[in-house]
Every structure is written in C-alpha cells, then in structure tokens.
mmCIF file of C-alpha atoms in Angstrom:
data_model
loop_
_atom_site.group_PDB
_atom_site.id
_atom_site.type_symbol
_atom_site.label_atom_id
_atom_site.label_comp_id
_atom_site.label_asym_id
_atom_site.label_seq_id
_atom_site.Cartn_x
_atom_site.Cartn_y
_atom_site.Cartn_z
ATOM 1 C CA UNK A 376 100.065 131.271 80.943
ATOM 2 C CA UNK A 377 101.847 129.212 83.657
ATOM 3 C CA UNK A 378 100.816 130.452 87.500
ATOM 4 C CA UNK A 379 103.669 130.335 89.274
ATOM 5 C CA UNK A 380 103.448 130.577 93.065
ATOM 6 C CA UNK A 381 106.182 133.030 93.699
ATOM 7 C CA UNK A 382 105.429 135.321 91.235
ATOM 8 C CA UNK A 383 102.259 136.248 93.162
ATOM 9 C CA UNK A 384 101.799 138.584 96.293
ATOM 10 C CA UNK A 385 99.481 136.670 99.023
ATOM 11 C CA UNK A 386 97.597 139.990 99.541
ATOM 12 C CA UNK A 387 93.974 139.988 98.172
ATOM 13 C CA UNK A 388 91.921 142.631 97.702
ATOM 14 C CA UNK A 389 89.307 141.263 98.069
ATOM 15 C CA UNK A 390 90.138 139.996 101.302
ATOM 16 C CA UNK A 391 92.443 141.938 102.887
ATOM 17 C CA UNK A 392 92.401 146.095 101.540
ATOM 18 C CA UNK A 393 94.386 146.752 104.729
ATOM 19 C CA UNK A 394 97.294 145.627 102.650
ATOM 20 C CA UNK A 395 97.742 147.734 99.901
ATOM 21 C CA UNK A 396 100.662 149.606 100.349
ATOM 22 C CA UNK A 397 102.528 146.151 100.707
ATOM 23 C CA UNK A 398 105.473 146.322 98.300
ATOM 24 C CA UNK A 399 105.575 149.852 97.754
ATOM 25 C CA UNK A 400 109.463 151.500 97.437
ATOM 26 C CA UNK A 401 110.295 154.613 98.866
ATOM 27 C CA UNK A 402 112.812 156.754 97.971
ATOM 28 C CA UNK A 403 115.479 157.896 100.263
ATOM 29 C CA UNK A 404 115.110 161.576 99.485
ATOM 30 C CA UNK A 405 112.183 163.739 98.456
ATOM 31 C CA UNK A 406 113.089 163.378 94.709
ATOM 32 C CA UNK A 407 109.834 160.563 94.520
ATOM 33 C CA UNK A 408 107.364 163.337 94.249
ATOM 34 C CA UNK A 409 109.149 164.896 91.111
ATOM 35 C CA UNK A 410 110.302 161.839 89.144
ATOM 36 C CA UNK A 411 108.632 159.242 88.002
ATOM 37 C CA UNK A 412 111.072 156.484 88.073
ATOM 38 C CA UNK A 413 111.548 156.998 91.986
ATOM 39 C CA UNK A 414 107.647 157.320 92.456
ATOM 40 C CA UNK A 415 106.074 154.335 94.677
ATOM 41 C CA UNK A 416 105.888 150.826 92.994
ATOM 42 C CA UNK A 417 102.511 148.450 93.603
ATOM 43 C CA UNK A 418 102.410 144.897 92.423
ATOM 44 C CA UNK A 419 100.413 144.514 89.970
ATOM 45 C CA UNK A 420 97.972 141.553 90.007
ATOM 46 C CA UNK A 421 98.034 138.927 86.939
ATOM 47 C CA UNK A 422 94.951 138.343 85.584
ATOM 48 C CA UNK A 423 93.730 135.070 84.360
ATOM 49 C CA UNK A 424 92.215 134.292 81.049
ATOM 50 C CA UNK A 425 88.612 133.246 82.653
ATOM 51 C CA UNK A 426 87.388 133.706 85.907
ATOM 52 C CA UNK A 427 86.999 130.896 88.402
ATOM 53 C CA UNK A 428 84.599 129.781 91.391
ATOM 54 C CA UNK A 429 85.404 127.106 93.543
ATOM 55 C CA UNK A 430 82.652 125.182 95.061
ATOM 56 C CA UNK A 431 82.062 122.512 98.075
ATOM 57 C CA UNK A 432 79.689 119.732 98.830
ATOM 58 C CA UNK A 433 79.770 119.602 102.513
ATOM 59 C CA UNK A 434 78.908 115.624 103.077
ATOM 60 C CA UNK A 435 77.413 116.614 106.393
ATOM 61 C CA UNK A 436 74.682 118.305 104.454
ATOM 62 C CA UNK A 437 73.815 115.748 102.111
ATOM 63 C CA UNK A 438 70.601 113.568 102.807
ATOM 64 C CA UNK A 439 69.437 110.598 100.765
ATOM 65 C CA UNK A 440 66.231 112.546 100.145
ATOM 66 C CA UNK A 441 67.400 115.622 98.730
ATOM 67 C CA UNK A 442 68.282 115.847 94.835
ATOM 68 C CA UNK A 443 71.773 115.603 93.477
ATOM 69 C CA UNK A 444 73.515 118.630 93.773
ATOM 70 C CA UNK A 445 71.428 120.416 96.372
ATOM 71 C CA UNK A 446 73.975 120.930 99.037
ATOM 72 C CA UNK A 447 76.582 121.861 96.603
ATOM 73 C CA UNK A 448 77.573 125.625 97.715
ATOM 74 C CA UNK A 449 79.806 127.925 95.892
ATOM 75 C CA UNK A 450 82.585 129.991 98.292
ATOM 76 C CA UNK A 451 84.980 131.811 96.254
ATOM 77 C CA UNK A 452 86.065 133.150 93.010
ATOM 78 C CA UNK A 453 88.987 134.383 91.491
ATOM 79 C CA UNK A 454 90.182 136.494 88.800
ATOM 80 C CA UNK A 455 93.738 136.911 89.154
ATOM 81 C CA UNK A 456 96.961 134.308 90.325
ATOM 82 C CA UNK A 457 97.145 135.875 93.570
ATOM 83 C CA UNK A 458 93.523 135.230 94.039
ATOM 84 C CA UNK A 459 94.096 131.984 93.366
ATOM 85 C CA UNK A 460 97.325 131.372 95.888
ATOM 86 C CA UNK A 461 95.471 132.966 98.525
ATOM 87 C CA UNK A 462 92.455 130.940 98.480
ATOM 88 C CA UNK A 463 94.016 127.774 97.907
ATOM 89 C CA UNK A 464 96.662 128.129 100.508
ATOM 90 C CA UNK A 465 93.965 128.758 102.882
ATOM 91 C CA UNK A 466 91.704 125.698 102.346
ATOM 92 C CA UNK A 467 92.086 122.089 103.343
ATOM 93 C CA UNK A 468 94.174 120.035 99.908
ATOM 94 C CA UNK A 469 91.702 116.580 99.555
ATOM 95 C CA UNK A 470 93.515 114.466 101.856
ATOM 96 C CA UNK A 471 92.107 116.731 104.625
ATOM 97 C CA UNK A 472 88.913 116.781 103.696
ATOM 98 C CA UNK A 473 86.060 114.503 105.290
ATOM 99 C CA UNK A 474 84.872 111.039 102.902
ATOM 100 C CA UNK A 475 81.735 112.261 101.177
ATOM 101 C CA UNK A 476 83.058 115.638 100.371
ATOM 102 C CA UNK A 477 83.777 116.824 96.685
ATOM 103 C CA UNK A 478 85.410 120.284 95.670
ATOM 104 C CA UNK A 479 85.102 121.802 92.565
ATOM 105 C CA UNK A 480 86.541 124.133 90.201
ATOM 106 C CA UNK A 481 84.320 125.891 87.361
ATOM 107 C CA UNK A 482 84.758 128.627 85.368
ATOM 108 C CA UNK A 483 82.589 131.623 86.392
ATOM 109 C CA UNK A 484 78.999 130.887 86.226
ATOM 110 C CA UNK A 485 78.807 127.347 85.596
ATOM 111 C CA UNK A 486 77.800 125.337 87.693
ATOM 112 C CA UNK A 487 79.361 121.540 88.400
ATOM 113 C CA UNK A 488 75.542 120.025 87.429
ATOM 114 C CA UNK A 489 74.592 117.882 84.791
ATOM 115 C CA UNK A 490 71.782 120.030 84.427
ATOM 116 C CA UNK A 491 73.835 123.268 83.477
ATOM 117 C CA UNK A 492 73.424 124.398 80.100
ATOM 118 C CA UNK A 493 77.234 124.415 79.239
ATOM 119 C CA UNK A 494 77.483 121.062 81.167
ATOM 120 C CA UNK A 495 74.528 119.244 79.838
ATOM 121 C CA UNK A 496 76.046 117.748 76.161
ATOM 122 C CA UNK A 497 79.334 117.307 77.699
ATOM 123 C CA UNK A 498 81.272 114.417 79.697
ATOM 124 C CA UNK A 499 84.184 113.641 82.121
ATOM 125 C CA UNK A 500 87.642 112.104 82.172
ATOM 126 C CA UNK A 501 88.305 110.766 85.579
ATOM 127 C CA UNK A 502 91.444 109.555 87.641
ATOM 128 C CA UNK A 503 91.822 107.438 90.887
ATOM 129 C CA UNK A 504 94.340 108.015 93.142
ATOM 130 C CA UNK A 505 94.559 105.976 96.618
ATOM 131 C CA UNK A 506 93.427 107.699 100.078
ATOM 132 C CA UNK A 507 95.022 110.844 100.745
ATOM 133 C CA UNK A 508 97.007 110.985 97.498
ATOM 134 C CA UNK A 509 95.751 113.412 95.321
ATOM 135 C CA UNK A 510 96.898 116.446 96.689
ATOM 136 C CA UNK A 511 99.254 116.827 94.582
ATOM 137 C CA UNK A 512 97.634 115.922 91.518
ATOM 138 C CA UNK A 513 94.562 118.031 92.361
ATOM 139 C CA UNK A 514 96.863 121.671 92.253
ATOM 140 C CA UNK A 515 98.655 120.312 89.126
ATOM 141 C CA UNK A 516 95.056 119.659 87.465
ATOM 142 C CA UNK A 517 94.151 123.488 88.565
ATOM 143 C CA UNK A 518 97.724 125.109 87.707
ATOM 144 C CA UNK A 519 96.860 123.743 84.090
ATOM 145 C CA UNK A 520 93.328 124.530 83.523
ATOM 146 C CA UNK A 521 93.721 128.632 85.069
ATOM 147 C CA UNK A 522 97.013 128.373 83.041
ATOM 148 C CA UNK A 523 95.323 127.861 79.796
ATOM 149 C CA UNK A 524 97.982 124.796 79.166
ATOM 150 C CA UNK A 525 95.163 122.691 76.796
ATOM 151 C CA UNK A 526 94.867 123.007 73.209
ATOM 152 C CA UNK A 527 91.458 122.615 73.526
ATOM 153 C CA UNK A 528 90.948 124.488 76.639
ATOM 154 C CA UNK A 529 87.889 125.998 75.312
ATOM 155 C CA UNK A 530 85.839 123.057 76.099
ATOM 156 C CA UNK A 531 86.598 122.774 80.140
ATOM 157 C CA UNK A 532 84.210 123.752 82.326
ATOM 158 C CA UNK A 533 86.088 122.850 85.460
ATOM 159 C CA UNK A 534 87.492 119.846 87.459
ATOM 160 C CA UNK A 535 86.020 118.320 90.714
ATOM 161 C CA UNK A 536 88.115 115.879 93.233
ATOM 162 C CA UNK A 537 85.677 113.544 94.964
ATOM 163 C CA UNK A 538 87.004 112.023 98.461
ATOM 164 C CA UNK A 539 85.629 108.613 99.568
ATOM 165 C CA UNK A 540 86.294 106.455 102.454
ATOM 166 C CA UNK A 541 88.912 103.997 100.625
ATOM 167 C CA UNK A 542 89.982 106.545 97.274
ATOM 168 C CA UNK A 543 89.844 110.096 95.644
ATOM 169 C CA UNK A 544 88.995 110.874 92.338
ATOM 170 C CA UNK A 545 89.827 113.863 90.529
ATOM 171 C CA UNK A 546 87.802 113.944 87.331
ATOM 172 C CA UNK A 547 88.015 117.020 84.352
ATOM 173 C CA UNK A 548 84.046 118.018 82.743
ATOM 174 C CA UNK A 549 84.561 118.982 79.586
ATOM 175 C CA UNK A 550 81.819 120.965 77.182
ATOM 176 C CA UNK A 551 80.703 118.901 74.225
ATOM 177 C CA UNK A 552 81.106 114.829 74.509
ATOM 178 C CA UNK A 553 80.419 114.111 71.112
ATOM 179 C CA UNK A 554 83.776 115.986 70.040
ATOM 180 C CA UNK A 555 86.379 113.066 69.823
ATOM 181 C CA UNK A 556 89.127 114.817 68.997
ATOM 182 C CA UNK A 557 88.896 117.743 71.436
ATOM 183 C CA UNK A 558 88.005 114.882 74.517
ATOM 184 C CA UNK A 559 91.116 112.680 73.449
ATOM 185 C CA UNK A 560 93.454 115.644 73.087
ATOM 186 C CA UNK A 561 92.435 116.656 77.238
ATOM 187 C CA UNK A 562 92.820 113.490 77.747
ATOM 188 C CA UNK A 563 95.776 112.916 77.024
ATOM 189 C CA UNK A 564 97.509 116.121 77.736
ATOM 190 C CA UNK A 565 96.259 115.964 81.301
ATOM 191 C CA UNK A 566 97.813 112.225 81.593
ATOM 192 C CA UNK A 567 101.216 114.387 80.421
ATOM 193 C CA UNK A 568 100.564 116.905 82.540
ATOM 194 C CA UNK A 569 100.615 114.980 85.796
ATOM 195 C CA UNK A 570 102.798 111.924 84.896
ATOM 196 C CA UNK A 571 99.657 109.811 85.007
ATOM 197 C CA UNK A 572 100.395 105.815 83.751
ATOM 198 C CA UNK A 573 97.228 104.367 84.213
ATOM 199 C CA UNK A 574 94.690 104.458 81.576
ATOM 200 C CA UNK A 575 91.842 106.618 81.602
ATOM 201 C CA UNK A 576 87.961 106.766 80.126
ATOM 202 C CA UNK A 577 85.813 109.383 79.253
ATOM 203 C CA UNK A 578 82.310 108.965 80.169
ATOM 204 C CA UNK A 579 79.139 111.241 79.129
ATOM 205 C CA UNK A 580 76.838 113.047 80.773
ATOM 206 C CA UNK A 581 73.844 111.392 79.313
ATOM 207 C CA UNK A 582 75.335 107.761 79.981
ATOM 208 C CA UNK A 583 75.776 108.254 83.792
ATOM 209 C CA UNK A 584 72.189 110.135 84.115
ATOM 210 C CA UNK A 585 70.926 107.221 82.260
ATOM 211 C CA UNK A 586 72.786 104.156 83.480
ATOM 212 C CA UNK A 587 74.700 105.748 86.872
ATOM 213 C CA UNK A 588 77.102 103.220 87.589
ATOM 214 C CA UNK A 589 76.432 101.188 84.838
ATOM 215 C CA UNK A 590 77.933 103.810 82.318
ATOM 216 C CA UNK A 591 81.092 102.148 79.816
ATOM 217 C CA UNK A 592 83.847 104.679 79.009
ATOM 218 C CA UNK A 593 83.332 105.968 75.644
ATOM 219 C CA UNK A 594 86.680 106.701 75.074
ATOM 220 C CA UNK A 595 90.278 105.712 76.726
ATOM 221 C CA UNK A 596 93.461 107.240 76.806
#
C-alpha cells in the first residue's frame, strides 16, 4: 500500500466530527432522494494494514535519576492515511524539535522499550543524518513502514528519530535479532528506500543493555 498525501482528506474523525459532510455532492434537482447514483458522496477513509501510535520523550522531563523510558508518553494513534496526514502535518518534523527529544513510531500496543515483550529478542538498524536533516528521511521511513513496502514487514515494531545537540538519528526496531535474513533484507530495502549511501549496522537489544555504548554492529549493510 503506498500513502499518498493527496489521496487523503485532512478531516479526522477523531478530531474534528464537525466535518463530516466535507466532500459531500449535491444534486441540482430533487432526483438525489430517488436515485442512487445522484445520492450524497462521503470520502471514504483508507485503512492501514496495522494500527499505529506515535510516542514522545519530552527531554525536559527526563532526569538522570529516573529509569530509561519513564518519561516516554504516547499521544496519538492512527488507523487510517488520513489519520496519519493529519497528525503528522500538525506536529513539529525533527529539525524542530528540542536536542534530547526522541519520537517514535510503533505499531499499536508496543511499546518503544527494550523491555516490551515483542521488543525484547529483537534489535535496531540505525542512520545518522547531520543537524536538522532528517526530516525528510524521517516521513520516507514512516510512508514505508504504514505502507507495508518491506518483505519482511512482519518483524517491525516501529522506528524512532533521536535529536541531539550536533546529529539525528533515525533508527528502525525490528522483532527477532537472531533472524539474519529478515534483518539484512530491512536493511537494505530501507537504504533503497531513502537513497541512503552510507553503510549501516544492526545492533541487538541484548548487546546495548549489556554493553550500552560499547555494543559492535552485528550485521552491516
């Protein structure tokens, strides 16, 4: 499925129900009410093949005593490509946000933690982009995970873009680390996906919790 912008409407139901009769077509005589074909047209909304929550980590909320992940808060999710449109053309893109801050994108009840079930066994490919050039990456990473554009699409549980004072970094958690071919094949089709030259790594879960920084890429691309 590719999610085109202007196939959507920008009204939301969720958000704005005053809006409903936006793109209805009236007939010019009373014939609507007797045929069909003249009868008022709605958009209909597209739905997506998972649902999706986006969530923030608000770097003014973050301490150096509280756990990892604490302050991360979810504040939307969306079902449909209109949904989508809506809500991201009403949030800041990464070059707006504040250093510190990291937005994600997860599929519908998961949450961007190590400690998540689905998350847990799993790993991340990462890319680094310089200050306050991501944006355009960062929608092209969400147009093809909603889309469905992997093979192994299955194994994504979302994408996060982490802003920091001198870079951004937009990295892709995937399900099940151990899965080489499934990791590689992401890998790699995100790289196409975005026109990406430099090489990438793949790091798991278990390395960084172990090792933090110290964690080697277990694979490249």
């Amino acid at each position: 499925m590719v999610v085109e912008e202007n196939q959507t409407i920008p009204t939301n139901p969720r958000v704005e129900e005053d809006d409903l009769e936006e793109g209805e077509i009236i007939a010019d005589d009373d014939s609507s009410s007797s045929n069909p074909a003249n009868a008022p047209l709605l958009h209909q909304p597209h739905p997506l093949e998972h649902s999706w929550t986006f969530w923030f980590d608000n770097p003014s909320a973050k301490s150096k005593q509280a756990a990892w992940g604490s302050s991360i808060r979810p504040i939307y999710t969306f079902s449909t490509v209109e949904e989508f449109w809506s809500m991201y053309n009403s949030i800041h893109h990464p070059s707006k946000l504040a250093p510190g801050a990291d937005f994600h994108c997860f599929k519908f009840k998961i949450e961007p933690k190590w400690e998540d079930p689905i998350c847990s066994n799993g790993g991340k490919w990462t890319m680094t982009f310089q200050k306050g050039k991501s944006d355009t990456c960062w929608l092209y990473t969400l147009l093809a995970m909603i889309g469905e554009q992997f093979d192994h699409g299955d194994e994504i549980c979302g994408a996060v873009v982490n802003v920091r004072a001198r870079q951004e970094k937009i990295s892709i958690w995937t399900k099940n680390a151990a899965n080489e071919e499934a990791q590689v094949s992401i890998g790699r089709q995100w790289k196409e996906f975005l026109d990406y030259k430099e090489t990438i790594g793949f790091i798991f879960h278990d390395d960084a919790k172990k090792l933090d920084r110290g964690a080697k890429n277990r694979y490249t691309v």
